[in-house]
Amino acid sequence: MIRPRRELRAENKRNARFSGSDVLHCVDPTTNYTTILLKQSPHEPIVRKVHDHVAAIFGKQLPYWISSHTNSQDKLFIPSYITPERVSVEVKSEKDAIKFDDWIQMIPQPNHITVIASAAITVWDNPKFHRAQTLNMMNPNFTTQEILPRFKGKYLVLNRAKCSDLHVMEFLDDWQTNKGYQNIKLVDIFLQVTTAFEQARIRELFEIEELADGKESLAFRYPTEECSQINAFQKEYSHREYIVRESDGVVASIFLNAKRFEFVVHDFNQEEMRGEMEDVAIEN
């Protein structure tokens, strides 16, 4: 991990010289991750040297993760010579948005993409977003209809999104009747401050069932390896309401309030769920 110099924990910090440059590196004792803190700009020469050094030892096909976040506009740093499996960026200007768009079109398809954009940025239409296994998007200028109907991955998190009741109803109907979204595992939508869901309108169109009192909630833990370093969503979900897919009885648990819609597809059908809950009740 390479980043500009910032405060880290005092333990295991060491000053060093690398290819003629002063750096500070810190080893996390719990993960053995090494963080290299750069003492000066530009960062590009040092990052390139570290990359070439690591590639010479372990080969060029390493599963890279690029995380680029800055407090300044027009400072997005994304090395062109690294092809990552995971991308996590913060975009604060149109210039950085164009730079990121050009870069992501050039590289192979990343498996996991996180984009945090300011209010001034317009989300571009890039098919690589739709093909990522994990897409975590925080941007107040897009609607769910720009991404959700075209998303082919498994985990979709949209924060500060523009989403109407109709968008949610169309999604639930398509999943429940097998018209679409059969690959999806998680949808988590958190609305903008100025908008809200009309829960009654959504609920009256679907047969949403609720677990009986005393039954354990339907839990799901978002795979840790899928998570970005900074994210706008929880890693664990616990729901008491669910719907059932018509074709095979597969259960999807949901949570719905005025500001949030959570949807998790589980690896069991309704009959299996009831059988397991009955077995637990007998054991207790």
Coordinates of C-alpha atoms in Angstrom, one line a residue:
M1 CA 0.0 0.0 0.0
I2 CA 1.4 3.4 -1.0
R3 CA 0.0 6.7 0.0
P4 CA 1.0 10.3 0.8
R5 CA 2.3 10.7 4.3
R6 CA -0.4 10.9 6.9
E7 CA -0.8 10.0 10.5
L8 CA -0.6 6.3 11.3
R9 CA -0.2 4.4 14.5
A10 CA 3.2 4.9 16.1
E11 CA 4.1 1.2 16.2
N12 CA 6.4 -0.3 13.6
K13 CA 7.1 3.0 11.8
R14 CA 10.5 3.1 10.1
N15 CA 12.3 5.7 8.0
A16 CA 14.0 4.4 4.9
R17 CA 15.7 5.4 1.6
F18 CA 14.2 3.9 -1.5
S19 CA 15.9 4.6 -4.9
G20 CA 17.2 7.9 -3.6
S21 CA 13.9 9.0 -2.0
D22 CA 13.0 9.3 1.7
V23 CA 10.0 7.2 2.6
L24 CA 8.3 6.1 5.8
H25 CA 6.9 2.6 6.0
C26 CA 4.7 0.9 8.6
V27 CA 3.8 -2.8 9.0
D28 CA 0.4 -3.6 10.4
P29 CA 1.1 -6.5 12.9
T30 CA -2.4 -7.9 12.5
T31 CA -2.4 -8.2 8.7
N32 CA 1.3 -7.9 7.8
Y33 CA 0.3 -5.2 5.3
T34 CA 3.1 -2.7 4.6
T35 CA 2.1 0.9 4.1
I36 CA 4.7 3.2 2.4
L37 CA 4.2 6.9 3.2
L38 CA 5.6 9.3 0.7
K39 CA 7.4 12.4 2.1
Q40 CA 7.4 14.4 -1.1
S41 CA 5.8 14.9 -4.5
P42 CA 5.6 13.9 -7.3
H43 CA 4.5 10.4 -6.2
E44 CA 4.7 8.8 -9.7
P45 CA 8.4 7.9 -9.8
I46 CA 8.4 6.2 -6.4
V47 CA 5.2 4.3 -7.0
R48 CA 6.6 3.1 -10.4
K49 CA 9.8 1.9 -8.7
V50 CA 8.0 0.1 -6.0
H51 CA 5.6 -1.5 -8.5
D52 CA 8.5 -2.7 -10.7
H53 CA 10.4 -4.0 -7.7
V54 CA 7.4 -6.0 -6.5
A55 CA 6.6 -7.3 -10.0
A56 CA 10.2 -8.4 -10.4
I57 CA 9.9 -10.6 -7.3
F58 CA 6.3 -11.9 -7.6
G59 CA 5.5 -11.5 -11.3
K60 CA 3.3 -9.0 -13.1
Q61 CA 0.0 -10.9 -12.6
L62 CA -0.6 -9.9 -9.0
P63 CA -4.2 -9.1 -7.9
Y64 CA -3.7 -5.3 -7.5
W65 CA -6.0 -3.0 -5.7
I66 CA -5.9 0.7 -6.5
S67 CA -7.4 3.1 -3.9
S68 CA -7.1 6.8 -4.8
H69 CA -8.6 9.4 -2.5
T70 CA -7.6 13.0 -2.1
N71 CA -8.7 16.2 -0.4
S72 CA -7.9 18.3 -3.5
Q73 CA -9.6 18.6 -6.9
D74 CA -7.8 17.5 -10.1
K75 CA -5.4 15.4 -8.1
L76 CA -6.7 11.9 -8.9
F77 CA -3.7 9.5 -9.0
I78 CA -4.3 6.3 -11.0
P79 CA -1.1 4.7 -12.5
S80 CA -1.6 3.6 -16.1
Y81 CA 0.8 0.7 -15.8
I82 CA -1.2 -1.1 -13.0
T83 CA -4.2 -3.3 -14.0
P84 CA -6.1 -3.8 -10.8
E85 CA -8.8 -6.3 -9.8
R86 CA -10.2 -3.8 -7.4
V87 CA -10.6 0.0 -7.9
S88 CA -11.6 2.5 -5.2
V89 CA -11.5 6.2 -6.2
E90 CA -12.9 9.5 -5.1
V91 CA -13.7 11.9 -7.9
K92 CA -14.0 15.6 -7.1
S93 CA -13.9 17.4 -10.4
E94 CA -14.9 17.0 -14.0
K95 CA -11.2 16.8 -14.9
D96 CA -10.7 13.9 -12.6
A97 CA -14.0 12.2 -13.9
I98 CA -12.7 12.4 -17.5
K99 CA -9.3 11.1 -16.4
F100 CA -10.9 8.1 -14.5
D101 CA -13.3 7.4 -17.4
D102 CA -10.4 7.2 -19.9
W103 CA -8.3 5.1 -17.6
I104 CA -11.0 2.5 -16.7
Q105 CA -11.9 2.1 -20.4
M106 CA -8.2 1.3 -21.1
I107 CA -7.7 -1.4 -18.4
P108 CA -9.2 -4.9 -18.2
Q109 CA -12.5 -5.4 -16.5
P110 CA -12.1 -4.9 -12.7
N111 CA -14.0 -7.2 -10.4
H112 CA -14.8 -4.6 -7.8
I113 CA -15.4 -0.9 -8.3
T114 CA -16.0 1.8 -5.8
V115 CA -16.6 5.4 -6.9
I116 CA -17.3 8.3 -4.6
A117 CA -18.2 11.5 -6.5
S118 CA -19.0 15.0 -5.4
A119 CA -22.2 16.8 -6.2
A120 CA -20.7 18.6 -9.1
I121 CA -19.9 15.4 -11.1
T122 CA -22.1 13.8 -13.6
V123 CA -21.9 10.0 -13.7
W124 CA -20.7 8.8 -17.1
D125 CA -22.1 5.8 -18.8
N126 CA -19.4 3.2 -18.7
P127 CA -20.3 -0.5 -19.4
K128 CA -17.5 -1.7 -17.1
F129 CA -19.5 -0.5 -14.2
H130 CA -22.4 -2.8 -15.2
R131 CA -20.0 -5.8 -15.6
A132 CA -18.2 -5.5 -12.2
Q133 CA -19.0 -8.2 -9.6
T134 CA -19.2 -5.5 -7.0
L135 CA -20.2 -1.9 -7.7
N136 CA -20.3 0.6 -4.8
M137 CA -21.4 4.0 -6.1
M138 CA -21.9 7.2 -4.1
N139 CA -23.1 10.0 -6.3
P140 CA -26.0 12.4 -5.9
N141 CA -26.4 13.0 -9.7
F142 CA -27.5 9.6 -10.9
T143 CA -30.7 7.6 -10.7
T144 CA -31.0 3.9 -10.1
Q145 CA -32.4 3.4 -13.6
E146 CA -29.0 4.5 -15.0
I147 CA -27.3 1.5 -13.4
L148 CA -29.6 -1.1 -11.9
P149 CA -31.4 -2.5 -15.1
R150 CA -28.0 -2.9 -16.8
F151 CA -26.0 -4.3 -13.8
K152 CA -24.8 -7.9 -14.4
G153 CA -22.8 -8.4 -11.2
K154 CA -23.6 -9.7 -7.8
Y155 CA -23.3 -6.9 -5.3
L156 CA -24.7 -3.4 -5.9
V157 CA -24.6 -0.5 -3.4
L158 CA -26.0 2.9 -4.4
N159 CA -25.6 5.7 -1.9
R160 CA -27.3 9.1 -2.1
A161 CA -29.2 7.8 -5.2
K162 CA -32.3 9.1 -6.9
C163 CA -34.6 6.2 -6.7
S164 CA -38.4 6.1 -7.1
D165 CA -41.0 3.7 -5.7
L166 CA -41.5 2.6 -9.3
H167 CA -37.8 1.6 -9.7
V168 CA -38.0 -0.6 -6.6
M169 CA -41.3 -2.2 -7.7
E170 CA -40.0 -2.9 -11.2
F171 CA -36.9 -4.5 -9.7
L172 CA -38.8 -6.7 -7.2
D173 CA -41.3 -7.8 -9.9
D174 CA -38.5 -8.7 -12.4
W175 CA -36.6 -10.8 -9.8
Q176 CA -39.7 -12.5 -8.3
T177 CA -41.1 -13.5 -11.8
N178 CA -37.7 -14.5 -13.2
K179 CA -37.6 -11.7 -15.8
G180 CA -34.2 -10.5 -14.7
Y181 CA -31.6 -10.0 -12.0
Q182 CA -31.0 -13.8 -11.5
N183 CA -27.3 -13.3 -10.8
I184 CA -27.7 -10.6 -8.2
K185 CA -27.0 -11.3 -4.5
L186 CA -27.3 -7.9 -2.9
V187 CA -28.9 -4.5 -3.6
D188 CA -28.5 -1.7 -1.1
I189 CA -30.0 1.7 -2.0
F190 CA -29.8 4.7 0.3
L191 CA -31.7 7.7 -0.9
Q192 CA -30.8 11.3 -1.1
V193 CA -31.8 13.5 1.9
T194 CA -34.6 15.2 0.0
T195 CA -36.4 12.1 -1.2
A196 CA -38.2 9.2 0.5
F197 CA -39.9 5.9 -0.4
E198 CA -43.7 5.5 -0.1
Q199 CA -43.5 2.2 1.7
A200 CA -47.2 1.4 1.6
R201 CA -47.3 1.8 -2.2
I202 CA -44.5 -0.8 -2.6
R203 CA -45.8 -3.2 0.0
E204 CA -49.4 -3.4 -1.3
L205 CA -48.1 -4.8 -4.6
F206 CA -46.0 -7.7 -3.2
E207 CA -46.6 -10.5 -0.9
I208 CA -44.0 -9.6 1.7
E209 CA -43.8 -12.2 4.4
E210 CA -42.5 -11.8 7.9
L211 CA -40.8 -14.3 10.2
A212 CA -42.8 -15.4 13.2
D213 CA -41.9 -14.0 16.6
G214 CA -39.0 -16.0 18.2
K215 CA -37.5 -16.9 14.8
E216 CA -34.0 -15.8 14.1
S217 CA -33.6 -13.0 11.5
L218 CA -32.3 -13.8 8.1
A219 CA -28.6 -12.8 8.2
F220 CA -26.1 -12.1 5.5
R221 CA -22.5 -11.0 5.8
Y222 CA -21.0 -9.2 2.9
P223 CA -17.8 -11.0 1.9
T224 CA -14.9 -9.1 3.6
E225 CA -12.6 -9.6 0.6
E226 CA -15.2 -7.7 -1.6
C227 CA -15.2 -4.6 0.6
S228 CA -13.4 -1.4 -0.3
Q229 CA -11.2 0.4 2.2
I230 CA -13.8 3.2 2.4
N231 CA -17.4 2.4 1.8
A232 CA -20.9 3.7 2.3
F233 CA -22.6 0.5 3.4
Q234 CA -22.7 -2.0 6.2
K235 CA -21.0 -5.4 6.0
E236 CA -23.7 -7.3 7.8
Y237 CA -27.5 -7.5 7.1
S238 CA -30.2 -8.8 9.3
H239 CA -33.8 -8.9 8.0
R240 CA -37.1 -10.2 9.2
E241 CA -39.1 -9.7 6.0
Y242 CA -38.8 -11.6 2.8
I243 CA -40.3 -12.4 -0.6
V244 CA -40.1 -15.7 -2.5
R245 CA -39.2 -16.2 -6.2
E246 CA -42.0 -17.9 -8.1
S247 CA -40.0 -20.3 -10.1
D248 CA -38.0 -22.1 -7.4
G249 CA -39.0 -20.7 -4.1
V250 CA -35.7 -19.0 -3.4
V251 CA -35.9 -16.5 -0.5
A252 CA -34.8 -12.9 -0.7
S253 CA -34.9 -11.0 2.5
I254 CA -35.6 -7.3 2.4
F255 CA -35.6 -4.2 4.5
L256 CA -37.6 -1.1 3.6
N257 CA -38.1 2.2 5.3
A258 CA -38.5 5.8 4.1
K259 CA -34.8 6.1 3.2
R260 CA -33.4 2.7 2.5
F261 CA -34.1 -0.4 0.5
E262 CA -32.0 -3.6 1.2
F263 CA -32.4 -6.8 -0.8
V264 CA -30.4 -10.0 -0.1
V265 CA -30.8 -13.3 -2.0
H266 CA -30.1 -16.3 0.2
D267 CA -28.9 -19.8 -0.8
F268 CA -32.0 -21.6 0.2
N269 CA -35.7 -21.8 -0.7
Q270 CA -38.7 -21.2 1.5
E271 CA -39.2 -24.9 2.3
E272 CA -35.6 -25.3 3.3
M273 CA -35.7 -22.2 5.4
R274 CA -38.8 -23.4 7.3
G275 CA -37.3 -26.8 7.8
E276 CA -34.2 -25.4 9.2
M277 CA -36.1 -23.1 11.6
E278 CA -38.2 -26.0 12.8
D279 CA -35.1 -28.1 13.5
V280 CA -33.6 -25.2 15.5
A281 CA -36.9 -24.8 17.5
I282 CA -36.9 -28.6 18.3
E283 CA -33.3 -28.4 19.5
N284 CA -34.1 -25.5 21.8

